[in-house]
Amino acid sequence: MDIEHLLSDAFEEFKSMLTGYFVSNKVKIHDVEDLVNDTFTLAWKYRNTLKDKDKVKSWIFSIAKNVLVGYKREFARRRRKEITLDEYNEDMVEAPMVEDDPYDEDVNLVLDLVNKLPSKYKDVFILFYVDQKSISEISEILGISEENCKVRLFRARKRMMDILGKENEA
Amino acid sequence: MKHKDVIDEIEKFIFFGTPLSNDAIAHIEQCLECKNYYEKALKFNEGLKKLRDVSSNVSSKINLDTKKIDLLSTKKKVGYLSFLVFTGKIRKILITFSIALIILISSFLVNVSIQDYWSNSADEVVGNASMIMYDTVYSGLEKDEVLLEEW
């Protein structure tokens, strides 16, 4: 199967995964569609750079990560423009990106906890618990071994419970 | 039941859906700290389910933006070429070609204006000479002398 057909077929499969990934990373709901489409447009544009077609999932996920980084950077830049220099505070750049908060308290609790995790644990956690992918699928998507994937997931859970416990004590 | 065991059971309940034992439930009812922790864990569990719902709802509304893809598609040759004009090698070629064209046109114009200048100067010289000759003829000199001067 050539890469064009592979990408066309992959859209339906990947769009739910990418949506879960972007939503969990606190992207505004109305921007999620743009980011998913940006990911696929970039994948289509650079389709000839994909050497190993078996790694298409991992390739698309890495594009999505770059798209998210670009979005966050742009968001931070816009925020910095909006506030005056006197009011500027580094914490504001890291503040949640969901301005028009469509979520309730429970979802925000999850988003806050998830976004306190380091990136490598966060990705595994989102793919497993939000996108409901299996360990073998996650290892394929992230390009890591299944054992490594299990370790990361275990540590992600551990950290998550530590944060929850600390918040409970506070 | 030990405090730590209850916490472990709550963790298993959140992440694996394992139901709590009767002992754990009894402990949670007595211990305020465990009760708070359990309530937070329940909220977390509920939030995770809602997040999945939000994600699937948003995902179902997403359609592939075919305009962008079509622009890049080789099937749409015109779109692809216009895309290339703004991004690829064709832009460089066009820029080089237009620079060369500008140089050619400007050199042509300079050449024409120089020629025009010199031809105008020559006319002026010839005009002055004829005026002198005219003055000389009618100032009383002999026709032959004038002719000789012309020679």
PDB file of C-alpha atoms in Angstrom:
ATOM      1  CA  MET A   1       0.000   0.000   0.000  1.00  0.00           C
ATOM      2  CA  ASP A   2       1.416   3.388  -0.941  1.00  0.00           C
ATOM      3  CA  ILE A   3       1.740   6.222   1.548  1.00  0.00           C
ATOM      4  CA  GLU A   4      -1.162   8.253   0.059  1.00  0.00           C
ATOM      5  CA  HIS A   5      -3.617   5.402   0.670  1.00  0.00           C
ATOM      6  CA  LEU A   6      -2.068   4.688   4.043  1.00  0.00           C
ATOM      7  CA  LEU A   7      -2.614   8.292   5.157  1.00  0.00           C
ATOM      8  CA  SER A   8      -6.147   8.466   3.766  1.00  0.00           C
ATOM      9  CA  ASP A   9      -7.115   5.310   5.656  1.00  0.00           C
ATOM     10  CA  ALA A  10      -5.271   6.445   8.766  1.00  0.00           C
ATOM     11  CA  PHE A  11      -7.257   9.654   9.188  1.00  0.00           C
ATOM     12  CA  GLU A  12     -10.351   8.043  10.707  1.00  0.00           C
ATOM     13  CA  GLU A  13      -8.227   5.901  12.988  1.00  0.00           C
ATOM     14  CA  PHE A  14      -5.902   8.660  14.136  1.00  0.00           C
ATOM     15  CA  LYS A  15      -8.297  11.556  14.469  1.00  0.00           C
ATOM     16  CA  SER A  16      -9.842  10.226  17.711  1.00  0.00           C
ATOM     17  CA  MET A  17      -6.398   9.513  19.149  1.00  0.00           C
ATOM     18  CA  LEU A  18      -5.120  12.972  18.244  1.00  0.00           C
ATOM     19  CA  THR A  19      -8.296  14.614  19.557  1.00  0.00           C
ATOM     20  CA  GLY A  20      -7.822  12.905  22.911  1.00  0.00           C
ATOM     21  CA  TYR A  21      -4.200  13.959  22.949  1.00  0.00           C
ATOM     22  CA  PHE A  22      -4.945  17.617  22.180  1.00  0.00           C
ATOM     23  CA  VAL A  23      -7.931  17.851  24.533  1.00  0.00           C
ATOM     24  CA  SER A  24      -5.887  16.349  27.373  1.00  0.00           C
ATOM     25  CA  ASN A  25      -3.182  18.910  26.719  1.00  0.00           C
ATOM     26  CA  LYS A  26      -5.684  21.705  27.388  1.00  0.00           C
ATOM     27  CA  VAL A  27      -6.049  22.873  23.812  1.00  0.00           C
ATOM     28  CA  LYS A  28      -9.153  25.013  23.319  1.00  0.00           C
ATOM     29  CA  ILE A  29     -12.024  22.920  21.990  1.00  0.00           C
ATOM     30  CA  HIS A  30     -12.501  25.050  18.873  1.00  0.00           C
ATOM     31  CA  ASP A  31      -8.777  24.792  18.054  1.00  0.00           C
ATOM     32  CA  VAL A  32      -8.641  20.989  18.279  1.00  0.00           C
ATOM     33  CA  GLU A  33     -10.056  20.486  14.767  1.00  0.00           C
ATOM     34  CA  ASP A  34      -7.457  22.872  13.326  1.00  0.00           C
ATOM     35  CA  LEU A  35      -4.615  21.085  15.074  1.00  0.00           C
ATOM     36  CA  VAL A  36      -5.808  17.644  13.918  1.00  0.00           C
ATOM     37  CA  ASN A  37      -6.058  18.949  10.362  1.00  0.00           C
ATOM     38  CA  ASP A  38      -2.670  20.675  10.618  1.00  0.00           C
ATOM     39  CA  THR A  39      -1.144  17.367  11.682  1.00  0.00           C
ATOM     40  CA  PHE A  40      -2.577  15.562   8.658  1.00  0.00           C
ATOM     41  CA  THR A  41      -1.699  18.363   6.251  1.00  0.00           C
ATOM     42  CA  LEU A  42       1.907  18.249   7.453  1.00  0.00           C
ATOM     43  CA  ALA A  43       1.915  14.447   7.247  1.00  0.00           C
ATOM     44  CA  TRP A  44       0.637  14.701   3.676  1.00  0.00           C
ATOM     45  CA  LYS A  45       3.119  17.406   2.763  1.00  0.00           C
ATOM     46  CA  TYR A  46       6.122  15.476   4.058  1.00  0.00           C
ATOM     47  CA  ARG A  47       4.838  11.990   3.188  1.00  0.00           C
ATOM     48  CA  ASN A  48       7.917  11.277   1.115  1.00  0.00           C
ATOM     49  CA  THR A  49      10.161  11.668   4.151  1.00  0.00           C
ATOM     50  CA  LEU A  50       8.602   8.621   5.833  1.00  0.00           C
ATOM     51  CA  LYS A  51      11.069   5.826   5.192  1.00  0.00           C
ATOM     52  CA  ASP A  52       9.547   2.981   7.179  1.00  0.00           C
ATOM     53  CA  LYS A  53       5.808   2.657   6.487  1.00  0.00           C
ATOM     54  CA  ASP A  54       5.371   0.407   9.532  1.00  0.00           C
ATOM     55  CA  LYS A  55       6.180   3.402  11.705  1.00  0.00           C
ATOM     56  CA  VAL A  56       3.414   5.605  10.354  1.00  0.00           C
ATOM     57  CA  LYS A  57       1.666   5.828  13.769  1.00  0.00           C
ATOM     58  CA  SER A  58       4.820   6.916  15.532  1.00  0.00           C
ATOM     59  CA  TRP A  59       5.537   9.377  12.715  1.00  0.00           C
ATOM     60  CA  ILE A  60       2.084  11.004  12.860  1.00  0.00           C
ATOM     61  CA  PHE A  61       2.214  11.200  16.660  1.00  0.00           C
ATOM     62  CA  SER A  62       5.575  12.981  16.552  1.00  0.00           C
ATOM     63  CA  ILE A  63       4.127  15.452  14.020  1.00  0.00           C
ATOM     64  CA  ALA A  64       1.179  16.024  16.382  1.00  0.00           C
ATOM     65  CA  LYS A  65       3.607  16.720  19.233  1.00  0.00           C
ATOM     66  CA  ASN A  66       5.401  19.316  17.133  1.00  0.00           C
ATOM     67  CA  VAL A  67       2.095  20.876  16.111  1.00  0.00           C
ATOM     68  CA  LEU A  68       1.155  21.123  19.800  1.00  0.00           C
ATOM     69  CA  VAL A  69       4.490  22.742  20.675  1.00  0.00           C
ATOM     70  CA  GLY A  70       3.932  25.298  17.905  1.00  0.00           C
ATOM     71  CA  TYR A  71       0.408  25.979  19.179  1.00  0.00           C
ATOM     72  CA  LYS A  72       1.594  26.465  22.759  1.00  0.00           C
ATOM     73  CA  ARG A  73       4.360  28.777  21.619  1.00  0.00           C
ATOM     74  CA  GLU A  74       1.912  30.831  19.565  1.00  0.00           C
ATOM     75  CA  PHE A  75      -0.509  30.915  22.505  1.00  0.00           C
ATOM     76  CA  ALA A  76       2.224  32.101  24.859  1.00  0.00           C
ATOM     77  CA  ARG A  77       3.287  34.758  22.345  1.00  0.00           C
ATOM     78  CA  ARG A  78      -0.289  36.040  22.061  1.00  0.00           C
ATOM     79  CA  ARG A  79      -0.641  36.124  25.839  1.00  0.00           C
ATOM     80  CA  ARG A  80       2.572  38.060  26.197  1.00  0.00           C
ATOM     81  CA  LYS A  81       1.328  40.609  23.685  1.00  0.00           C
ATOM     82  CA  GLU A  82      -1.940  41.025  25.508  1.00  0.00           C
ATOM     83  CA  ILE A  83      -0.408  41.790  28.886  1.00  0.00           C
ATOM     84  CA  THR A  84       1.762  44.769  29.653  1.00  0.00           C
ATOM     85  CA  LEU A  85       5.372  44.390  30.702  1.00  0.00           C
ATOM     86  CA  ASP A  86       4.624  45.333  34.304  1.00  0.00           C
ATOM     87  CA  GLU A  87       2.039  42.609  34.637  1.00  0.00           C
ATOM     88  CA  TYR A  88       4.240  40.015  32.935  1.00  0.00           C
ATOM     89  CA  ASN A  89       4.883  36.908  34.926  1.00  0.00           C
ATOM     90  CA  GLU A  90       6.447  33.668  33.681  1.00  0.00           C
ATOM     91  CA  ASP A  91       3.675  31.663  35.371  1.00  0.00           C
ATOM     92  CA  MET A  92       1.107  33.258  33.102  1.00  0.00           C
ATOM     93  CA  VAL A  93       2.649  31.605  30.072  1.00  0.00           C
ATOM     94  CA  GLU A  94       2.267  28.231  31.714  1.00  0.00           C
ATOM     95  CA  ALA A  95      -1.304  28.948  32.769  1.00  0.00           C
ATOM     96  CA  PRO A  96      -4.094  26.728  31.411  1.00  0.00           C
ATOM     97  CA  MET A  97      -4.891  27.388  27.780  1.00  0.00           C
ATOM     98  CA  VAL A  98      -8.601  26.732  28.207  1.00  0.00           C
ATOM     99  CA  GLU A  99      -9.874  30.292  28.437  1.00  0.00           C
ATOM    100  CA  ASP A 100     -13.525  29.658  27.783  1.00  0.00           C
ATOM    101  CA  ASP A 101     -13.616  26.695  30.123  1.00  0.00           C
ATOM    102  CA  PRO A 102     -16.174  24.190  28.839  1.00  0.00           C
ATOM    103  CA  TYR A 103     -15.361  21.535  31.419  1.00  0.00           C
ATOM    104  CA  ASP A 104     -16.746  20.855  34.831  1.00  0.00           C
ATOM    105  CA  GLU A 105     -14.785  20.526  38.057  1.00  0.00           C
ATOM    106  CA  ASP A 106     -14.050  16.789  37.676  1.00  0.00           C
ATOM    107  CA  VAL A 107     -12.563  17.104  34.188  1.00  0.00           C
ATOM    108  CA  ASN A 108     -10.458  20.063  35.277  1.00  0.00           C
ATOM    109  CA  LEU A 109      -9.118  18.017  38.188  1.00  0.00           C
ATOM    110  CA  VAL A 110      -7.963  15.329  35.739  1.00  0.00           C
ATOM    111  CA  LEU A 111      -6.503  17.885  33.301  1.00  0.00           C
ATOM    112  CA  ASP A 112      -4.602  19.636  36.084  1.00  0.00           C
ATOM    113  CA  LEU A 113      -3.150  16.365  37.341  1.00  0.00           C
ATOM    114  CA  VAL A 114      -2.289  15.072  33.874  1.00  0.00           C
ATOM    115  CA  ASN A 115      -0.528  18.292  32.950  1.00  0.00           C
ATOM    116  CA  LYS A 116       1.609  18.155  36.072  1.00  0.00           C
ATOM    117  CA  LEU A 117       3.211  14.939  34.814  1.00  0.00           C
ATOM    118  CA  PRO A 118       6.480  14.998  32.852  1.00  0.00           C
ATOM    119  CA  SER A 119       5.936  14.729  29.091  1.00  0.00           C
ATOM    120  CA  LYS A 120       7.057  11.107  28.690  1.00  0.00           C
ATOM    121  CA  TYR A 121       4.668   9.904  31.413  1.00  0.00           C
ATOM    122  CA  LYS A 122       1.878  12.199  30.297  1.00  0.00           C
ATOM    123  CA  ASP A 123       1.851  10.822  26.729  1.00  0.00           C
ATOM    124  CA  VAL A 124       1.591   7.234  27.941  1.00  0.00           C
ATOM    125  CA  PHE A 125      -1.108   8.138  30.457  1.00  0.00           C
ATOM    126  CA  ILE A 126      -3.245   9.993  27.888  1.00  0.00           C
ATOM    127  CA  LEU A 127      -2.931   7.238  25.300  1.00  0.00           C
ATOM    128  CA  PHE A 128      -3.836   4.544  27.823  1.00  0.00           C
ATOM    129  CA  TYR A 129      -6.572   6.187  29.890  1.00  0.00           C
ATOM    130  CA  VAL A 130      -8.096   8.768  27.533  1.00  0.00           C
ATOM    131  CA  ASP A 131      -7.573   7.218  24.101  1.00  0.00           C
ATOM    132  CA  GLN A 132      -7.845   3.713  25.572  1.00  0.00           C
ATOM    133  CA  LYS A 133      -5.039   2.235  23.520  1.00  0.00           C
ATOM    134  CA  SER A 134      -3.427  -1.064  24.449  1.00  0.00           C
ATOM    135  CA  ILE A 135       0.165  -1.345  25.660  1.00  0.00           C
ATOM    136  CA  SER A 136       1.315  -2.789  22.320  1.00  0.00           C
ATOM    137  CA  GLU A 137      -0.371   0.053  20.407  1.00  0.00           C
ATOM    138  CA  ILE A 138       1.163   2.679  22.705  1.00  0.00           C
ATOM    139  CA  SER A 139       4.610   1.150  22.299  1.00  0.00           C
ATOM    140  CA  GLU A 140       4.112   1.281  18.513  1.00  0.00           C
ATOM    141  CA  ILE A 141       2.901   4.895  18.624  1.00  0.00           C
ATOM    142  CA  LEU A 142       5.692   6.136  20.862  1.00  0.00           C
ATOM    143  CA  GLY A 143       8.349   3.944  19.278  1.00  0.00           C
ATOM    144  CA  ILE A 144       9.371   2.355  22.587  1.00  0.00           C
ATOM    145  CA  SER A 145       9.379  -1.232  23.866  1.00  0.00           C
ATOM    146  CA  GLU A 146       6.329  -2.663  25.624  1.00  0.00           C
ATOM    147  CA  GLU A 147       8.333  -3.083  28.823  1.00  0.00           C
ATOM    148  CA  ASN A 148       9.374   0.550  28.758  1.00  0.00           C
ATOM    149  CA  CYS A 149       5.761   1.481  28.124  1.00  0.00           C
ATOM    150  CA  LYS A 150       4.593  -0.492  31.180  1.00  0.00           C
ATOM    151  CA  VAL A 151       7.267   1.112  33.344  1.00  0.00           C
ATOM    152  CA  ARG A 152       6.256   4.593  32.213  1.00  0.00           C
ATOM    153  CA  LEU A 153       2.600   3.871  32.837  1.00  0.00           C
ATOM    154  CA  PHE A 154       3.352   2.539  36.319  1.00  0.00           C
ATOM    155  CA  ARG A 155       5.394   5.628  37.157  1.00  0.00           C
ATOM    156  CA  ALA A 156       2.725   7.901  35.695  1.00  0.00           C
ATOM    157  CA  ARG A 157       0.116   6.308  37.966  1.00  0.00           C
ATOM    158  CA  LYS A 158       2.426   6.537  40.935  1.00  0.00           C
ATOM    159  CA  ARG A 159       3.149  10.218  40.356  1.00  0.00           C
ATOM    160  CA  MET A 160      -0.488  10.928  39.755  1.00  0.00           C
ATOM    161  CA  MET A 161      -1.459   9.380  43.079  1.00  0.00           C
ATOM    162  CA  ASP A 162       1.368  11.220  44.844  1.00  0.00           C
ATOM    163  CA  ILE A 163       0.090  14.531  43.510  1.00  0.00           C
ATOM    164  CA  LEU A 164      -3.474  13.600  44.454  1.00  0.00           C
ATOM    165  CA  GLY A 165      -2.291  12.581  47.941  1.00  0.00           C
ATOM    166  CA  LYS A 166      -0.357  15.814  48.410  1.00  0.00           C
ATOM    167  CA  GLU A 167      -3.336  17.880  47.314  1.00  0.00           C
ATOM    168  CA  ASN A 168      -5.453  15.908  49.765  1.00  0.00           C
ATOM    169  CA  GLU A 169      -3.032  16.667  52.607  1.00  0.00           C
ATOM    170  CA  ALA A 170      -2.974  20.326  51.668  1.00  0.00           C
TER     171      ALA A 170
ATOM    172  CA  MET B   1      -7.061  -2.702  57.931  1.00  0.00           C
ATOM    173  CA  LYS B   2      -3.925  -0.632  57.523  1.00  0.00           C
ATOM    174  CA  HIS B   3      -4.067   2.898  56.195  1.00  0.00           C
ATOM    175  CA  LYS B   4      -1.593   2.115  53.368  1.00  0.00           C
ATOM    176  CA  ASP B   5      -3.591  -0.906  52.207  1.00  0.00           C
ATOM    177  CA  VAL B   6      -6.710   1.237  51.891  1.00  0.00           C
ATOM    178  CA  ILE B   7      -4.809   3.769  49.778  1.00  0.00           C
ATOM    179  CA  ASP B   8      -3.580   0.906  47.550  1.00  0.00           C
ATOM    180  CA  GLU B   9      -7.139  -0.358  47.156  1.00  0.00           C
ATOM    181  CA  ILE B  10      -8.344   3.119  46.203  1.00  0.00           C
ATOM    182  CA  GLU B  11      -5.581   3.344  43.584  1.00  0.00           C
ATOM    183  CA  LYS B  12      -6.588  -0.020  42.141  1.00  0.00           C
ATOM    184  CA  PHE B  13     -10.186   1.135  42.133  1.00  0.00           C
ATOM    185  CA  ILE B  14      -9.309   4.247  40.102  1.00  0.00           C
ATOM    186  CA  PHE B  15      -6.921   2.750  37.599  1.00  0.00           C
ATOM    187  CA  PHE B  16      -8.122  -0.839  37.230  1.00  0.00           C
ATOM    188  CA  GLY B  17     -11.752  -0.591  38.343  1.00  0.00           C
ATOM    189  CA  THR B  18     -11.250  -3.152  41.128  1.00  0.00           C
ATOM    190  CA  PRO B  19     -14.125  -2.776  43.649  1.00  0.00           C
ATOM    191  CA  LEU B  20     -13.230  -1.866  47.235  1.00  0.00           C
ATOM    192  CA  SER B  21     -13.353  -4.571  49.889  1.00  0.00           C
ATOM    193  CA  ASN B  22     -15.756  -4.315  52.832  1.00  0.00           C
ATOM    194  CA  ASP B  23     -12.823  -3.734  55.202  1.00  0.00           C
ATOM    195  CA  ALA B  24     -11.614  -0.833  53.097  1.00  0.00           C
ATOM    196  CA  ILE B  25     -15.092   0.709  52.985  1.00  0.00           C
ATOM    197  CA  ALA B  26     -15.359   0.390  56.771  1.00  0.00           C
ATOM    198  CA  HIS B  27     -11.949   2.065  57.199  1.00  0.00           C
ATOM    199  CA  ILE B  28     -12.883   4.900  54.833  1.00  0.00           C
ATOM    200  CA  GLU B  29     -16.007   5.629  56.884  1.00  0.00           C
ATOM    201  CA  GLN B  30     -13.936   5.954  60.043  1.00  0.00           C
ATOM    202  CA  CYS B  31     -10.816   7.731  58.723  1.00  0.00           C
ATOM    203  CA  LEU B  32     -11.295  11.342  57.615  1.00  0.00           C
ATOM    204  CA  GLU B  33      -8.053  11.461  55.615  1.00  0.00           C
ATOM    205  CA  CYS B  34      -8.930   8.303  53.669  1.00  0.00           C
ATOM    206  CA  LYS B  35     -12.461   9.577  53.142  1.00  0.00           C
ATOM    207  CA  ASN B  36     -11.177  12.803  51.556  1.00  0.00           C
ATOM    208  CA  TYR B  37      -8.734  10.829  49.445  1.00  0.00           C
ATOM    209  CA  TYR B  38     -11.486   8.477  48.319  1.00  0.00           C
ATOM    210  CA  GLU B  39     -13.764  11.384  47.403  1.00  0.00           C
ATOM    211  CA  LYS B  40     -11.005  12.965  45.339  1.00  0.00           C
ATOM    212  CA  ALA B  41     -10.318   9.628  43.687  1.00  0.00           C
ATOM    213  CA  LEU B  42     -14.007   9.315  42.811  1.00  0.00           C
ATOM    214  CA  LYS B  43     -13.936  12.799  41.298  1.00  0.00           C
ATOM    215  CA  PHE B  44     -10.830  11.852  39.335  1.00  0.00           C
ATOM    216  CA  ASN B  45     -12.500   8.693  38.061  1.00  0.00           C
ATOM    217  CA  GLU B  46     -15.600  10.624  37.043  1.00  0.00           C
ATOM    218  CA  GLY B  47     -13.470  13.317  35.382  1.00  0.00           C
ATOM    219  CA  LEU B  48     -11.594  10.709  33.362  1.00  0.00           C
ATOM    220  CA  LYS B  49     -14.873   9.288  32.035  1.00  0.00           C
ATOM    221  CA  LYS B  50     -16.141  12.767  31.150  1.00  0.00           C
ATOM    222  CA  LEU B  51     -12.851  13.593  29.445  1.00  0.00           C
ATOM    223  CA  ARG B  52     -13.234  10.488  27.259  1.00  0.00           C
ATOM    224  CA  ASP B  53     -16.774  11.604  26.382  1.00  0.00           C
ATOM    225  CA  VAL B  54     -15.608  15.125  25.519  1.00  0.00           C
ATOM    226  CA  SER B  55     -12.818  13.680  23.386  1.00  0.00           C
ATOM    227  CA  SER B  56     -15.128  11.320  21.463  1.00  0.00           C
ATOM    228  CA  ASN B  57     -17.729  14.099  20.970  1.00  0.00           C
ATOM    229  CA  VAL B  58     -15.149  16.490  19.566  1.00  0.00           C
ATOM    230  CA  SER B  59     -13.612  13.734  17.452  1.00  0.00           C
ATOM    231  CA  SER B  60     -16.962  12.822  15.859  1.00  0.00           C
ATOM    232  CA  LYS B  61     -17.394  16.424  14.659  1.00  0.00           C
ATOM    233  CA  ILE B  62     -13.956  16.645  13.063  1.00  0.00           C
ATOM    234  CA  ASN B  63     -13.739  16.336   9.306  1.00  0.00           C
ATOM    235  CA  LEU B  64     -10.621  16.262   7.231  1.00  0.00           C
ATOM    236  CA  ASP B  65      -9.930  19.639   5.637  1.00  0.00           C
ATOM    237  CA  THR B  66      -9.610  18.388   2.084  1.00  0.00           C
ATOM    238  CA  LYS B  67      -8.863  21.841   0.674  1.00  0.00           C
ATOM    239  CA  LYS B  68      -5.405  21.859   2.209  1.00  0.00           C
ATOM    240  CA  ILE B  69      -4.736  18.280   1.184  1.00  0.00           C
ATOM    241  CA  ASP B  70      -6.054  18.879  -2.349  1.00  0.00           C
ATOM    242  CA  LEU B  71      -3.696  21.797  -2.719  1.00  0.00           C
ATOM    243  CA  LEU B  72      -0.832  19.442  -2.064  1.00  0.00           C
ATOM    244  CA  SER B  73      -2.240  16.581  -4.074  1.00  0.00           C
ATOM    245  CA  THR B  74      -0.573  15.675  -7.343  1.00  0.00           C
ATOM    246  CA  LYS B  75      -3.990  15.104  -8.887  1.00  0.00           C
ATOM    247  CA  LYS B  76      -4.689  18.823  -8.784  1.00  0.00           C
ATOM    248  CA  LYS B  77      -1.844  19.909 -11.003  1.00  0.00           C
ATOM    249  CA  VAL B  78      -2.769  23.596 -11.060  1.00  0.00           C
ATOM    250  CA  GLY B  79      -3.110  23.782  -7.304  1.00  0.00           C
ATOM    251  CA  TYR B  80       0.115  21.902  -6.871  1.00  0.00           C
ATOM    252  CA  LEU B  81       1.965  24.174  -9.288  1.00  0.00           C
ATOM    253  CA  SER B  82       0.608  27.341  -7.659  1.00  0.00           C
ATOM    254  CA  PHE B  83       1.714  25.897  -4.339  1.00  0.00           C
ATOM    255  CA  LEU B  84       5.149  25.276  -5.813  1.00  0.00           C
ATOM    256  CA  VAL B  85       5.323  28.870  -7.058  1.00  0.00           C
ATOM    257  CA  PHE B  86       5.125  30.103  -3.496  1.00  0.00           C
ATOM    258  CA  THR B  87       7.236  27.498  -1.878  1.00  0.00           C
ATOM    259  CA  GLY B  88       9.546  25.608  -4.137  1.00  0.00           C
ATOM    260  CA  LYS B  89      12.144  25.894  -6.802  1.00  0.00           C
ATOM    261  CA  ILE B  90       9.871  27.619  -9.310  1.00  0.00           C
ATOM    262  CA  ARG B  91       9.860  30.728  -7.126  1.00  0.00           C
ATOM    263  CA  LYS B  92      13.656  30.885  -7.287  1.00  0.00           C
ATOM    264  CA  ILE B  93      13.588  30.388 -11.038  1.00  0.00           C
ATOM    265  CA  LEU B  94      10.977  33.131 -11.433  1.00  0.00           C
ATOM    266  CA  ILE B  95      12.966  35.550  -9.290  1.00  0.00           C
ATOM    267  CA  THR B  96      16.157  34.888 -11.301  1.00  0.00           C
ATOM    268  CA  PHE B  97      14.287  35.259 -14.576  1.00  0.00           C
ATOM    269  CA  SER B  98      12.646  38.525 -13.544  1.00  0.00           C
ATOM    270  CA  ILE B  99      15.987  39.965 -12.356  1.00  0.00           C
ATOM    271  CA  ALA B 100      17.555  39.039 -15.716  1.00  0.00           C
ATOM    272  CA  LEU B 101      14.609  40.636 -17.519  1.00  0.00           C
ATOM    273  CA  ILE B 102      14.953  43.844 -15.499  1.00  0.00           C
ATOM    274  CA  ILE B 103      18.677  44.022 -16.284  1.00  0.00           C
ATOM    275  CA  LEU B 104      18.027  43.478 -20.017  1.00  0.00           C
ATOM    276  CA  ILE B 105      15.284  46.097 -20.200  1.00  0.00           C
ATOM    277  CA  SER B 106      17.278  48.656 -18.240  1.00  0.00           C
ATOM    278  CA  SER B 107      20.408  48.140 -20.403  1.00  0.00           C
ATOM    279  CA  PHE B 108      18.248  48.482 -23.528  1.00  0.00           C
ATOM    280  CA  LEU B 109      16.745  51.727 -22.242  1.00  0.00           C
ATOM    281  CA  VAL B 110      20.180  53.134 -21.335  1.00  0.00           C
ATOM    282  CA  ASN B 111      21.458  52.232 -24.793  1.00  0.00           C
ATOM    283  CA  VAL B 112      18.514  53.932 -26.513  1.00  0.00           C
ATOM    284  CA  SER B 113      18.823  57.082 -24.441  1.00  0.00           C
ATOM    285  CA  ILE B 114      22.581  57.359 -25.169  1.00  0.00           C
ATOM    286  CA  GLN B 115      22.010  56.945 -28.881  1.00  0.00           C
ATOM    287  CA  ASP B 116      19.250  59.523 -28.772  1.00  0.00           C
ATOM    288  CA  TYR B 117      21.509  61.986 -26.966  1.00  0.00           C
ATOM    289  CA  TRP B 118      24.346  61.651 -29.471  1.00  0.00           C
ATOM    290  CA  SER B 119      22.077  61.846 -32.509  1.00  0.00           C
ATOM    291  CA  ASN B 120      20.512  65.051 -31.121  1.00  0.00           C
ATOM    292  CA  SER B 121      24.022  66.560 -30.640  1.00  0.00           C
ATOM    293  CA  ALA B 122      24.972  65.706 -34.237  1.00  0.00           C
ATOM    294  CA  ASP B 123      21.835  67.410 -35.571  1.00  0.00           C
ATOM    295  CA  GLU B 124      22.721  70.469 -33.563  1.00  0.00           C
ATOM    296  CA  VAL B 125      26.241  70.579 -35.023  1.00  0.00           C
ATOM    297  CA  VAL B 126      24.923  70.192 -38.588  1.00  0.00           C
ATOM    298  CA  GLY B 127      22.301  72.860 -37.919  1.00  0.00           C
ATOM    299  CA  ASN B 128      24.919  75.313 -36.624  1.00  0.00           C
ATOM    300  CA  ALA B 129      27.158  74.617 -39.610  1.00  0.00           C
ATOM    301  CA  SER B 130      24.387  75.332 -42.107  1.00  0.00           C
ATOM    302  CA  MET B 131      23.561  78.565 -40.307  1.00  0.00           C
ATOM    303  CA  ILE B 132      27.190  79.653 -40.553  1.00  0.00           C
ATOM    304  CA  MET B 133      27.229  78.756 -44.231  1.00  0.00           C
ATOM    305  CA  TYR B 134      24.014  80.695 -44.779  1.00  0.00           C
ATOM    306  CA  ASP B 135      25.487  83.738 -43.040  1.00  0.00           C
ATOM    307  CA  THR B 136      28.677  83.466 -45.060  1.00  0.00           C
ATOM    308  CA  VAL B 137      26.887  83.249 -48.441  1.00  0.00           C
ATOM    309  CA  TYR B 138      24.823  86.300 -47.810  1.00  0.00           C
ATOM    310  CA  SER B 139      27.577  88.361 -46.194  1.00  0.00           C
ATOM    311  CA  GLY B 140      29.025  89.358 -49.633  1.00  0.00           C
ATOM    312  CA  LEU B 141      31.602  86.607 -50.205  1.00  0.00           C
ATOM    313  CA  GLU B 142      32.056  85.106 -53.601  1.00  0.00           C
ATOM    314  CA  LYS B 143      30.124  81.937 -54.369  1.00  0.00           C
ATOM    315  CA  ASP B 144      33.327  80.102 -55.312  1.00  0.00           C
ATOM    316  CA  GLU B 145      34.950  80.919 -51.994  1.00  0.00           C
ATOM    317  CA  VAL B 146      31.989  79.574 -50.228  1.00  0.00           C
ATOM    318  CA  LEU B 147      32.096  76.448 -52.303  1.00  0.00           C
ATOM    319  CA  LEU B 148      35.767  76.135 -51.554  1.00  0.00           C
ATOM    320  CA  GLU B 149      35.039  76.483 -47.867  1.00  0.00           C
ATOM    321  CA  GLU B 150      32.474  73.786 -48.196  1.00  0.00           C
ATOM    322  CA  TRP B 151      35.053  71.546 -49.791  1.00  0.00           C
TER     323      TRP B 151
END
